[in-house]
XYZ file of C-alpha atoms in Angstrom:
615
model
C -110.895 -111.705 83.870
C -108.676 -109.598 85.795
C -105.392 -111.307 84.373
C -107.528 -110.378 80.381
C -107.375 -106.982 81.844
C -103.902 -106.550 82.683
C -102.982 -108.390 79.441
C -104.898 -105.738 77.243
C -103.175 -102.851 79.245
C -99.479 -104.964 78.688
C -100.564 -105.069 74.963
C -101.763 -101.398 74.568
C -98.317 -99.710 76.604
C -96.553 -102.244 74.326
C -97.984 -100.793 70.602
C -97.639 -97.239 72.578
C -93.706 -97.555 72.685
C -93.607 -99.450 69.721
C -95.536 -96.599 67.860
C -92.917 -94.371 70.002
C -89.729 -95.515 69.129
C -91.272 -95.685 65.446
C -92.516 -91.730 65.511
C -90.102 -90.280 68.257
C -88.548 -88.060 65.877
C -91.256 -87.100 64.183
C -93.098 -85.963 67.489
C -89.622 -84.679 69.165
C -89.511 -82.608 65.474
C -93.425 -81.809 65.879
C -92.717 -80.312 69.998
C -89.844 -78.473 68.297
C -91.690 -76.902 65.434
C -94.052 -76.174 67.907
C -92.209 -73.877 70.796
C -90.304 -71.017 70.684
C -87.321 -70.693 73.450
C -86.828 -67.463 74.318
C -85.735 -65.786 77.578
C -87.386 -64.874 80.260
C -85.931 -61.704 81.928
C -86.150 -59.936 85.467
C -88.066 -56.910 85.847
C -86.557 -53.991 86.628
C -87.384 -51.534 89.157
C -87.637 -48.210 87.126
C -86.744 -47.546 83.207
C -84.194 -44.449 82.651
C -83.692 -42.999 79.330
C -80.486 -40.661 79.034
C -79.928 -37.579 77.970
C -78.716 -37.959 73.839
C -79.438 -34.661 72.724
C -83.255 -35.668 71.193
C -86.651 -34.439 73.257
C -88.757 -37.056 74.463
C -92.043 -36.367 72.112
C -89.739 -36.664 68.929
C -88.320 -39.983 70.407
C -91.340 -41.157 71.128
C -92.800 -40.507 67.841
C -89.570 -42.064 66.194
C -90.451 -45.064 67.800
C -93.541 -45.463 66.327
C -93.436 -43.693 62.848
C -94.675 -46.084 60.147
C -92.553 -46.849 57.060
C -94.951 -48.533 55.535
C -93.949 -51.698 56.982
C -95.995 -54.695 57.390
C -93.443 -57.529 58.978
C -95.870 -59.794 60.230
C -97.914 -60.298 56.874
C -101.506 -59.998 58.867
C -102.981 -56.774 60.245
C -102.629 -54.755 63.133
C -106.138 -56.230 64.960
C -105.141 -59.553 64.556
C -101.767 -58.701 66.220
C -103.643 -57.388 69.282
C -106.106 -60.422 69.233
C -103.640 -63.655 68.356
C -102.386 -65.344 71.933
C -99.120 -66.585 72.689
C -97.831 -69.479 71.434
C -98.020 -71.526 74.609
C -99.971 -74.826 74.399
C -102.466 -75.587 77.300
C -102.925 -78.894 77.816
C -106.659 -78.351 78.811
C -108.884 -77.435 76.635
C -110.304 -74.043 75.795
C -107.778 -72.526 78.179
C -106.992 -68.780 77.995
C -103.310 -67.836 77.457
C -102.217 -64.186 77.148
C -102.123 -62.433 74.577
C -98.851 -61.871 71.742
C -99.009 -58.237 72.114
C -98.651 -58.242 75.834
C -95.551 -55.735 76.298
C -94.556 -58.042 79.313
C -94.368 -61.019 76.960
C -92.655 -59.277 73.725
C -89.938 -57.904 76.221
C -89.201 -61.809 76.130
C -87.643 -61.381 72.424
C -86.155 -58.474 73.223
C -88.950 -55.940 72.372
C -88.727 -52.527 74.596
C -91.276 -51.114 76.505
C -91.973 -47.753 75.467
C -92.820 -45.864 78.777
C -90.597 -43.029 78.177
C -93.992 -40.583 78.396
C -95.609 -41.800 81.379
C -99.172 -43.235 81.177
C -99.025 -43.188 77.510
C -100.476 -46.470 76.139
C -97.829 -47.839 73.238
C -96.576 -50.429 71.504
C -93.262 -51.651 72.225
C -90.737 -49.333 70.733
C -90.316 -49.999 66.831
C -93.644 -51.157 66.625
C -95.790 -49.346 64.401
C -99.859 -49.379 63.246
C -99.890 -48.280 59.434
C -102.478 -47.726 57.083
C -104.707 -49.811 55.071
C -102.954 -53.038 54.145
C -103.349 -55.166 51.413
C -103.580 -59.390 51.822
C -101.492 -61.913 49.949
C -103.977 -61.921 46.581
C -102.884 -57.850 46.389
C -106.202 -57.446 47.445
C -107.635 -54.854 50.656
C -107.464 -56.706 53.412
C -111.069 -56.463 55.232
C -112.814 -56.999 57.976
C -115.512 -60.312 57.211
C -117.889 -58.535 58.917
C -117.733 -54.870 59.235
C -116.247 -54.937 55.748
C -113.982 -52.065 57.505
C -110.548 -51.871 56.087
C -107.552 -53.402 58.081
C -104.364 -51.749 59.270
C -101.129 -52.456 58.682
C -98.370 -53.181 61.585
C -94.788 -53.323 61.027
C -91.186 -52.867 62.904
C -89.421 -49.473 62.233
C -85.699 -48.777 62.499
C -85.957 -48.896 66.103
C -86.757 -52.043 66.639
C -82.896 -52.695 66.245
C -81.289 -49.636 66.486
C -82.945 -48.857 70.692
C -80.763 -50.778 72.598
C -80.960 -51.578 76.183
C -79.252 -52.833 79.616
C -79.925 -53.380 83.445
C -77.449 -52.963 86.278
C -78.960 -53.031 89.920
C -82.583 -53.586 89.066
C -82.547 -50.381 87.021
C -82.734 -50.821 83.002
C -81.278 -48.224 80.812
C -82.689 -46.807 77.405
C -79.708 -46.385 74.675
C -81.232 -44.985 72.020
C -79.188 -45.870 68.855
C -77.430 -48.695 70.404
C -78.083 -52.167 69.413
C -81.024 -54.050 70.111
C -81.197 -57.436 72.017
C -84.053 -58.591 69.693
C -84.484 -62.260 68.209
C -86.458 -61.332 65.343
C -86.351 -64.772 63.831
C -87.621 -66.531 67.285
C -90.674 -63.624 67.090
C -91.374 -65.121 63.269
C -91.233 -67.867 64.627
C -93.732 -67.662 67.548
C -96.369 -66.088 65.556
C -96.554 -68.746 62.879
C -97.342 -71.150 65.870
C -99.565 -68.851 67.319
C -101.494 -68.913 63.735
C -101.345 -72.420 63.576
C -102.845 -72.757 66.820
C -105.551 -70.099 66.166
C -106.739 -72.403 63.559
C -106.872 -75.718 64.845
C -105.917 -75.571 68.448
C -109.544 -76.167 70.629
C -111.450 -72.933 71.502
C -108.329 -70.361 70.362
C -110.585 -69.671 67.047
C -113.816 -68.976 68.795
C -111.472 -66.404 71.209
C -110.044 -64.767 68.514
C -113.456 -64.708 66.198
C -114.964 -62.832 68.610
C -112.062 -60.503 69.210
C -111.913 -59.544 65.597
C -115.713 -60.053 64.627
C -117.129 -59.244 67.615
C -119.938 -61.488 69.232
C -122.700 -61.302 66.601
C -120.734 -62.395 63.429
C -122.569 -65.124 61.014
C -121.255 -68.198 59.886
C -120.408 -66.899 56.649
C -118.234 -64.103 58.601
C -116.527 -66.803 60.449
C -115.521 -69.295 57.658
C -114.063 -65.976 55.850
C -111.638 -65.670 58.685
C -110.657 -69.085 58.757
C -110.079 -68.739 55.149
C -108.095 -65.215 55.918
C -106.228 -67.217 58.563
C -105.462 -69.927 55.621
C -103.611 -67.619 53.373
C -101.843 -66.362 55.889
C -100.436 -69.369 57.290
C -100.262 -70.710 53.459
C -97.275 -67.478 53.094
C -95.816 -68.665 56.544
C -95.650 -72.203 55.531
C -94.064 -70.803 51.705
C -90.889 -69.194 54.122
C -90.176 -72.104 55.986
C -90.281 -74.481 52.927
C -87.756 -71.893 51.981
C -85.880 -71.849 54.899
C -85.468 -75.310 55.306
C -83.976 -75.493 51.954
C -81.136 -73.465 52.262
C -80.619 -74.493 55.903
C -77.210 -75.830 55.001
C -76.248 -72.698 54.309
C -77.399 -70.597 57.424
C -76.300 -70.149 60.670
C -78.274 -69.272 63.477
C -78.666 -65.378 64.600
C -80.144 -65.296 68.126
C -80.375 -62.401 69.960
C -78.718 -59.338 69.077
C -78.068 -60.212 65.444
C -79.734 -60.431 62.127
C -78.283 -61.594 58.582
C -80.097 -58.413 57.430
C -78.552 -57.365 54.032
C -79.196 -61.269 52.787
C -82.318 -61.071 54.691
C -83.755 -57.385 52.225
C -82.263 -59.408 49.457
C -84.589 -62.874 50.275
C -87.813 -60.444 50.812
C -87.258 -58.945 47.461
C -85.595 -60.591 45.078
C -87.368 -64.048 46.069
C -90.871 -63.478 48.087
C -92.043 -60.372 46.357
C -90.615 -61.205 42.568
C -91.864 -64.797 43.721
C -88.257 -66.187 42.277
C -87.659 -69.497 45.037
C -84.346 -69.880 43.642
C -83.154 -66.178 44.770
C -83.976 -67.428 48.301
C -80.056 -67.235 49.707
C -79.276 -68.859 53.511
C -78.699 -66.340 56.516
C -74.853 -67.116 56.253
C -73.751 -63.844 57.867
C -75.403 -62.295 60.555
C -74.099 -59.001 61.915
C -74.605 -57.430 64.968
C -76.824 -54.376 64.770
C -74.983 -51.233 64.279
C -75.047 -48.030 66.115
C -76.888 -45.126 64.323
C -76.211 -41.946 65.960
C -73.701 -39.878 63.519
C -74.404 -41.983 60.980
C -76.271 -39.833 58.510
C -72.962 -37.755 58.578
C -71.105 -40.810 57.019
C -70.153 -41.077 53.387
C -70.664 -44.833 53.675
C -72.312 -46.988 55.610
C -72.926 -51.162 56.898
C -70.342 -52.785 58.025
C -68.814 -53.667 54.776
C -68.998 -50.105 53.667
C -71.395 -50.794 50.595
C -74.308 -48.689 50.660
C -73.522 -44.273 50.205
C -76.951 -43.302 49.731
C -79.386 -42.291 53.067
C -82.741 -43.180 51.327
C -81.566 -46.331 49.655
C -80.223 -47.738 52.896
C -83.541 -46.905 54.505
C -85.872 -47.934 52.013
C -83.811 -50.646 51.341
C -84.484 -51.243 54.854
C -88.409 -50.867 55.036
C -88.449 -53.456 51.697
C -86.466 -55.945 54.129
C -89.173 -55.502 56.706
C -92.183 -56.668 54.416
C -93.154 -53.227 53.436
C -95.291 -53.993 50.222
C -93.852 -54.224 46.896
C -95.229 -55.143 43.391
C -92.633 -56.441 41.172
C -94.586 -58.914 39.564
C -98.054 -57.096 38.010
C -97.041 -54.475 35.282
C -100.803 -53.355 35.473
C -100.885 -52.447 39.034
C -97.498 -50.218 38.619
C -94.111 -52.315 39.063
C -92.129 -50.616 41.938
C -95.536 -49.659 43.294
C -95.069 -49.979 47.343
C -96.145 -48.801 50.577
C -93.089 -47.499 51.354
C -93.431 -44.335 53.116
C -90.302 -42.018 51.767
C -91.675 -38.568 53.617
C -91.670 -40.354 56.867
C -87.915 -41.733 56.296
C -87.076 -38.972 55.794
C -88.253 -37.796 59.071
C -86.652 -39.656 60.659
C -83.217 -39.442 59.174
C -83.239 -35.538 59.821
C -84.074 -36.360 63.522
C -81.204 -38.630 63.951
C -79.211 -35.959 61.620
C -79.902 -33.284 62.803
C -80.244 -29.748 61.863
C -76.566 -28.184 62.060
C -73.625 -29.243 60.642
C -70.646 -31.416 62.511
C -68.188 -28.231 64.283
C -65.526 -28.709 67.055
C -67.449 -26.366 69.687
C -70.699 -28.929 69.592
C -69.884 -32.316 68.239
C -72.187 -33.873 66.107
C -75.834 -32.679 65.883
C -78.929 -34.845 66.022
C -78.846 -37.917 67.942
C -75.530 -38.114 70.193
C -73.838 -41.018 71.584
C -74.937 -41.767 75.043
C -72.744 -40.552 77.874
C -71.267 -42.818 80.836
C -74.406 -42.654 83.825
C -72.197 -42.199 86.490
C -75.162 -42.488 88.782
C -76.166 -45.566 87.651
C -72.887 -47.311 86.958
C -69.943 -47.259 88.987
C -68.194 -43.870 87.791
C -64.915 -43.758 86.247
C -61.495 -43.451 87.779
C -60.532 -40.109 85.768
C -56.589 -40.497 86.956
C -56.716 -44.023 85.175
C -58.886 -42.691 81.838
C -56.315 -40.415 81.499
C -53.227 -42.540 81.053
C -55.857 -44.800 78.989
C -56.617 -41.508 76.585
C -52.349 -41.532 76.085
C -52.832 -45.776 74.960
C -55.776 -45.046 72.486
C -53.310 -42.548 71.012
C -50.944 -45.250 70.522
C -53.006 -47.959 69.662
C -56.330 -46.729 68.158
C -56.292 -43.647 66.883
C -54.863 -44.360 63.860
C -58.153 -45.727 62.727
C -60.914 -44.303 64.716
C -59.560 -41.179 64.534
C -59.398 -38.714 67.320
C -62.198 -38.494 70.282
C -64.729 -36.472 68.611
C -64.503 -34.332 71.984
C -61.678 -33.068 70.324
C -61.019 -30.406 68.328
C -58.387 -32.248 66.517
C -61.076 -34.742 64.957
C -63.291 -31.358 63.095
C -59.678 -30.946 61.193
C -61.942 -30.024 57.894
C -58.945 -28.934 55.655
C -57.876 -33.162 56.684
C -59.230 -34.399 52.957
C -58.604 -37.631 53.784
C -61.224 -37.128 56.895
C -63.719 -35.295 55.508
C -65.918 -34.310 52.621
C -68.686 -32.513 51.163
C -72.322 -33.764 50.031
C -74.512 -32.213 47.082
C -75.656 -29.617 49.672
C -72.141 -28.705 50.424
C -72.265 -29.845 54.105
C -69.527 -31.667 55.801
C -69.615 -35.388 55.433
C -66.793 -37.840 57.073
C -65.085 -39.981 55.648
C -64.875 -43.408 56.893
C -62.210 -45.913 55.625
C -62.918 -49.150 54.692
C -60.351 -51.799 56.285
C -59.372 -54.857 54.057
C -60.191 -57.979 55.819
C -56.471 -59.306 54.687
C -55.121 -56.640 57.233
C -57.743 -56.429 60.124
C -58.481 -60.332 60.241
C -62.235 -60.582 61.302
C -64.542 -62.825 59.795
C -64.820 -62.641 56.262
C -68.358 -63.853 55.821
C -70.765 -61.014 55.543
C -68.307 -58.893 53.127
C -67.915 -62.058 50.821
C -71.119 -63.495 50.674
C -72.492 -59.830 49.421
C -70.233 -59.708 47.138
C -70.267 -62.958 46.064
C -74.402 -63.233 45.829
C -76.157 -63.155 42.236
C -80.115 -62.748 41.577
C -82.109 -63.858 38.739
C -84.118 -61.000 37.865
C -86.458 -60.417 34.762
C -85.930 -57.838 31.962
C -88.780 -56.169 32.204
C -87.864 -54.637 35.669
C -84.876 -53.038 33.772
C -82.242 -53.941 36.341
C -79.005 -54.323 34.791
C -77.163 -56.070 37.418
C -76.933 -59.384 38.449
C -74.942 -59.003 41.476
C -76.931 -58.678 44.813
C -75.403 -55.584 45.715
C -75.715 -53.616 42.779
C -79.156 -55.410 41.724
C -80.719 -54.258 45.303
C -79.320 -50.545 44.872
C -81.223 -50.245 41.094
C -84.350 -51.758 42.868
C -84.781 -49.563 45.806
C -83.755 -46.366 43.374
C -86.906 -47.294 41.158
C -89.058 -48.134 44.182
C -88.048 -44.769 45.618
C -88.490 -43.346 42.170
C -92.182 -44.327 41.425
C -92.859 -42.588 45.055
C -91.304 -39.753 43.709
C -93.255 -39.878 40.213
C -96.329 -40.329 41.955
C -96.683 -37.218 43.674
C -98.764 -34.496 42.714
C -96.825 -32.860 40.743
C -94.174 -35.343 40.528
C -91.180 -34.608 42.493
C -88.536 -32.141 41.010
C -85.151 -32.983 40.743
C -83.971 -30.955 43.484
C -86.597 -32.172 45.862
C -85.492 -35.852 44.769
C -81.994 -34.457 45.879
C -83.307 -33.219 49.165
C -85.010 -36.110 50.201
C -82.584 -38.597 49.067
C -80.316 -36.631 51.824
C -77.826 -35.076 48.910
C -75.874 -37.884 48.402
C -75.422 -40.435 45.060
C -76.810 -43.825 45.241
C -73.745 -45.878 44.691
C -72.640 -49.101 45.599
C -69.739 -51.443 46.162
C -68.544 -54.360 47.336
C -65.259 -55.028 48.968
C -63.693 -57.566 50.981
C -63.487 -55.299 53.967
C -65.073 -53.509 56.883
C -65.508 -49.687 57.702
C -63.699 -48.299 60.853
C -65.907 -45.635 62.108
C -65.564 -43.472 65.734
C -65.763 -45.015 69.415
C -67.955 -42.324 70.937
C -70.508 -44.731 73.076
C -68.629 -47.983 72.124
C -69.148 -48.966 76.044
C -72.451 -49.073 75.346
C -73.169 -51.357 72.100
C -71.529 -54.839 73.353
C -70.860 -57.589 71.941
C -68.326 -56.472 69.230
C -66.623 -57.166 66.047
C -69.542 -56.516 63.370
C -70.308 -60.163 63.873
C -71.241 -59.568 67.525
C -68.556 -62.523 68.243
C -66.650 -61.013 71.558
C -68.853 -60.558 74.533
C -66.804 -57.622 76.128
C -63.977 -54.876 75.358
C -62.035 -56.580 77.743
C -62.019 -59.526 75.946
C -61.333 -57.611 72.636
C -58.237 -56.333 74.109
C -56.685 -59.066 76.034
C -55.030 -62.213 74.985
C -57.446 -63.302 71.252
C -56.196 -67.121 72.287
C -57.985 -65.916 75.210
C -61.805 -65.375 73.758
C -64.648 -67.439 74.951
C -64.988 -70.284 72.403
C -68.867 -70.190 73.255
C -70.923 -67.794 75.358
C -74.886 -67.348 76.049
C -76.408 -64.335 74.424
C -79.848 -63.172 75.879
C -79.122 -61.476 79.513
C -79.348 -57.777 79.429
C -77.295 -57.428 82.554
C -73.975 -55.517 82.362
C -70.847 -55.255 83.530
C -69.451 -52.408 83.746
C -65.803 -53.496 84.690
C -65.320 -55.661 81.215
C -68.131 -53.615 79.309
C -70.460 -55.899 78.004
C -73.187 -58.072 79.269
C -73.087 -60.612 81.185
C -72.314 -64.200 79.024
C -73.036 -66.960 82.406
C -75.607 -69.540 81.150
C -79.421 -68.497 80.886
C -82.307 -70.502 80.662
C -83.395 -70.451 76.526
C -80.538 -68.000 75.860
C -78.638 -68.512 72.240
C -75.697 -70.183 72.717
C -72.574 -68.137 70.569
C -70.432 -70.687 68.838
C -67.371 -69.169 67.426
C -66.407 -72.401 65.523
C -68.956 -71.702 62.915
C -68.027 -69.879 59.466
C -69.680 -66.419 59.670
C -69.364 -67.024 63.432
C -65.427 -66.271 63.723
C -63.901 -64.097 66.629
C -60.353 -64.047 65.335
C -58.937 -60.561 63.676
C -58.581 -57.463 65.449
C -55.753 -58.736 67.896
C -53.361 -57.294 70.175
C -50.362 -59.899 70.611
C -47.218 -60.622 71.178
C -45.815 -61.188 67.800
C -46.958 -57.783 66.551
C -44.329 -56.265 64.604
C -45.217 -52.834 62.747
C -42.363 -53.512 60.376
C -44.257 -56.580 58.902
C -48.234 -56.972 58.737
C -49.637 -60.474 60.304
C -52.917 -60.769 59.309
C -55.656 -60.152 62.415
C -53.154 -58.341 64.116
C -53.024 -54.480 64.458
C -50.809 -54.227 68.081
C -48.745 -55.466 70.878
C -49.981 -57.268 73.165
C -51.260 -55.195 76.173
C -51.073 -55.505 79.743
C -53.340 -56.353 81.945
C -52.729 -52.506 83.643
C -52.679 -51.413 80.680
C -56.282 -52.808 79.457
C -57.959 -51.627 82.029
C -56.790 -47.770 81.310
C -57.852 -48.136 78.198
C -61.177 -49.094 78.993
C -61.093 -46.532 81.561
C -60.537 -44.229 79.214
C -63.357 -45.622 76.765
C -65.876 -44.566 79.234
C -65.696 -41.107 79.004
C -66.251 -41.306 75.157
């Protein structure tokens, strides 16, 4: 008996591994799909936000003013009621919940505690108004019948960046975020998933939404609510997967963003699968303070207009568009054009650029000399007589200087519609500056098939998504009681032309704060300005992306390996940290491509990042 026993356990382990070896892929694919790596990061003693020339009630509503954004494609109560997507191995287990602050800080996500005692989301988080569900239709509650609210990200989810050095974290407002936006996707798709099926996460969340005494009826119209939208999750990653060949991952810190706007549009709103184009060039996010004083702006220079780069922006972010139903108004969105326009003027400013005050609006954070090691003045100083030499050429003088507000320089600046100064950045061919080509070429090279009735004219990416976001911003304007005038449209649309264009180059714009928006190159593919300058042979091949801890002797964070961090291979296309060299075989008689000086010393490199300190 005993020996039948131990034959039918032999038997049963043996169709187990069998069944094993058979599936392993499938379930090693399966526990993949199914978690979300993402760091886990210390907490630091105390939060500091410095001093960049904006109050802290007007930050604080920045971080939360609603473009009309709804990025997660379900409302703001099922944000606050979905839990993690951690699987318990027991049964009708609690987990936390998504929106814990403690656990969104995990991709990156800020706390906002910069008024203390305030209850907020994390910063660039914002609850909208009443959002509509994937049939176009109000989105309601199934049994209060109460309308639901939209929640989206705002520009400063990746334009509030952030570091820690000694247990104390530092606000950079402006700076580059260390968000993984495409890990957060990620995570709530699983967490839908397991709202739906996973046992006793439905019942949790019914009640959360319904409240205790919902009906049956009420319940099974949440599950189907839950359907649809795990129906339009499941639609992106069938068309993900098939242009995975021609993506690279982004990780933290960096999002394909312009080919990102482009996929939202041109392929989930106009419901066109075949204008669905791989993530083949993610960029690191760009500083924003001065920026509304530029005459061009991304990294490739493309985009001249303020509103179309911000609306353009809001689109990309799943603000809602209708480009398919002539009836309900094509170019009919929830973009929220007032509020952008907000916010621009806050990060504007209300003065004009002038050599006694430096920029207006939102200014480049200074060095926190007592939080980081302060500078050695003596060494910034021969460091101020190397950038000189070597880099002001290009970036033009330290705006600290009165030699930079040179406004009869033509080449330097401009003027606007208003008449107020605007400077003028230069666009760098990539055939001179050597970085990676990727992001300029593949916008350029990009083509969407768009319908006539839309009356776009252009095929090409770039000029197809300025002509969109123009008549999205138009029927805004038209729809205003009375419809906007002319000059108004001017106004708003910050007195500039909405023109385009696509070269095969990258802007050069002003260091000011540069110590505080690592990694670099606009691909994000050098960890530190130390590396930048030193020997390019020289650059780590690979480095982890994810800590927020900095170094304040090489400027950057630190790149030792972290447990979930993304991994930064610089083999990949789109990937490359070549270009922008300092070496050897520099000769200013004859251009080598990549490289724009001589190779600097090792005394010499750490002057000059001496000296970048104090900008």
């Amino acid at each position: 008996m005993r020996g039948k026993r131990i034959a039918k356990i032999v038997i049963a382990l043996a169709i187990v591994g069998i069944a094993y070896s058979a599936l392993k892929d499938d379930i090693a694919k399966l526990w993949q799909d199914l978690h979300v790596k993402i760091v886990e990061h210390p907490t630091p003693k105390k939060t500091v936000w410095l001093d960049q020339g904006i109050a802290k009630d007007k930050l604080s509503w920045f971080y939360h003013a609603d473009q009309g954004t709804r990025t997660f494609g379900f409302p703001y109560e099922w944000f606050m009621a979905l839990e993690q997507p951690t699987i318990s191995w027991l049964p009708f287990t609690k987990v936390g919940l998504f929106s814990d602050t403690a656990y969104l800080d995990r991709y990156g996500f800020i706390a906002d505690t910069i008024i203390p005692g305030k209850e907020a989301l994390p910063i660039g988080f914002a609850k909208g108004t009443p959002m509509l569900d994937s049939t176009g239709a109000v989105w309601r509650n199934p049994r209060t019948k109460k309308e639901m609210i939209g929640v989206g990200l705002t520009c400063a989810a990746c334009h509030t960046g952030s570091f820690t050095y000694k247990d104390t974290a530092v606000v950079i407002d402006g700076g580059p975020a260390l968000t993984n936006l495409f890990a957060m996707k990620q995570g709530m798709g699983i967490s839908l998933l397991l709202t739906r099926y996973w046992p006793g996460r439905f019942d949790r969340f019914a009640e959360r939404i319904l409240g205790p005494d919902a009906t049956l009826d009420d319940r099974e119209t949440l599950k189907n609510q839950l359907e649809q939208a795990l129906n339009q999750y499941k639609q992106v990653k069938n068309l993900e997967e098939r242009v995975a060949s021609q993506s690279i991952q982004e990780g933290y810190g960096r999002l394909d963003a312009l080919n990102r706007i482009g996929n939202q549009v041109f392929s989930i709103d106009l419901k066109k699968p075949e204008n669905y184009a791989g993530s083949s060039a993610p960029v690191h996010y760009p500083r924003i303070w001065n920026t509304p004083w530029f005459d061009w702006v991304q990294y490739n220079g493309s985009i001249m207009q303020p509103m179309v780069r911000n609306a353009g922006e809001s689109l990309g972010v799943s603000a809602e568009l209708n480009l398919t139903e002539p009836s309900k108004g094509l170019y009919k969105s929830s973009v929220d054009v007032d509020q952008l326009f907000k916010m621009e003027q806050m990060i504007k400013g209300d003065t004009q650029p002038n050599a006694k005050t430096g920029f207006p609006g939102l200014r480049s954070p200074k060095w926190p000399a007592d939080i980081l090691p302060p500078f050695d003045q003596k060494l910034a100083d021969k460091g101020a007589e190397l950038y000189k030499t070597h880099c002001q050429e290009c970036h033009r003088p330290p705006v600290t200087s009165e030699a930079f507000y040179d406004f009869n320089n033509k080449d330097w600046w401009t003027r606007n519609q208003a008449g107020e100064l605007i400077l003028k950045v230069e666009n760098i061919p990539i055939s001179h500056i050597g970085t990676d080509p990727a992001q300029a070429a593949d916008m350029l090279n990009r083509t969407v098939a768009v319908p006539e009735n839309l009356g776009i004219k252009s095929s090409s990416f770039a000029f197809a998504l300025g002509e969109l976001v123009e008549k999205t911003v138009n029927y805004v304007f038209d729809q205003k009681k009375p419809p906007a005038s002319p000059a108004e449209r001017k106004r708003i649309d910050g007195y500039m032309p909405n023109e385009l264009r696509g070269e095969l180059a990258y802007k050069v714009r002003p260091l000011n704060g540069v110590w505080a928006t690592p990694p670099y190159l606009h691909n994000g593919s050098v960890p530190t300005i130390d590396d930048l300058l030193g020997d390019p042979d020289k650059r780590p091949p690979t480095f982890y992306l994810g800590s927020r801890e900095y170094d304040p002797v090489k400027l950057g964070y630190k790149t030792d390996p972290i447990t979930n961090g993304f991994v930064f291979d610089t083999s990949i296309r789109g990937n490359s940290n070549r270009g922008h060299e300092f070496r050897k075989d520099y000769n200013k008689d004859k251009e080598i491509k990549g490289v724009i000086g001589p190779a600097l010393s090792e005394s010499d490199r750490k002057a000059l990042i001496e000296y970048l300190k104090t900008l």
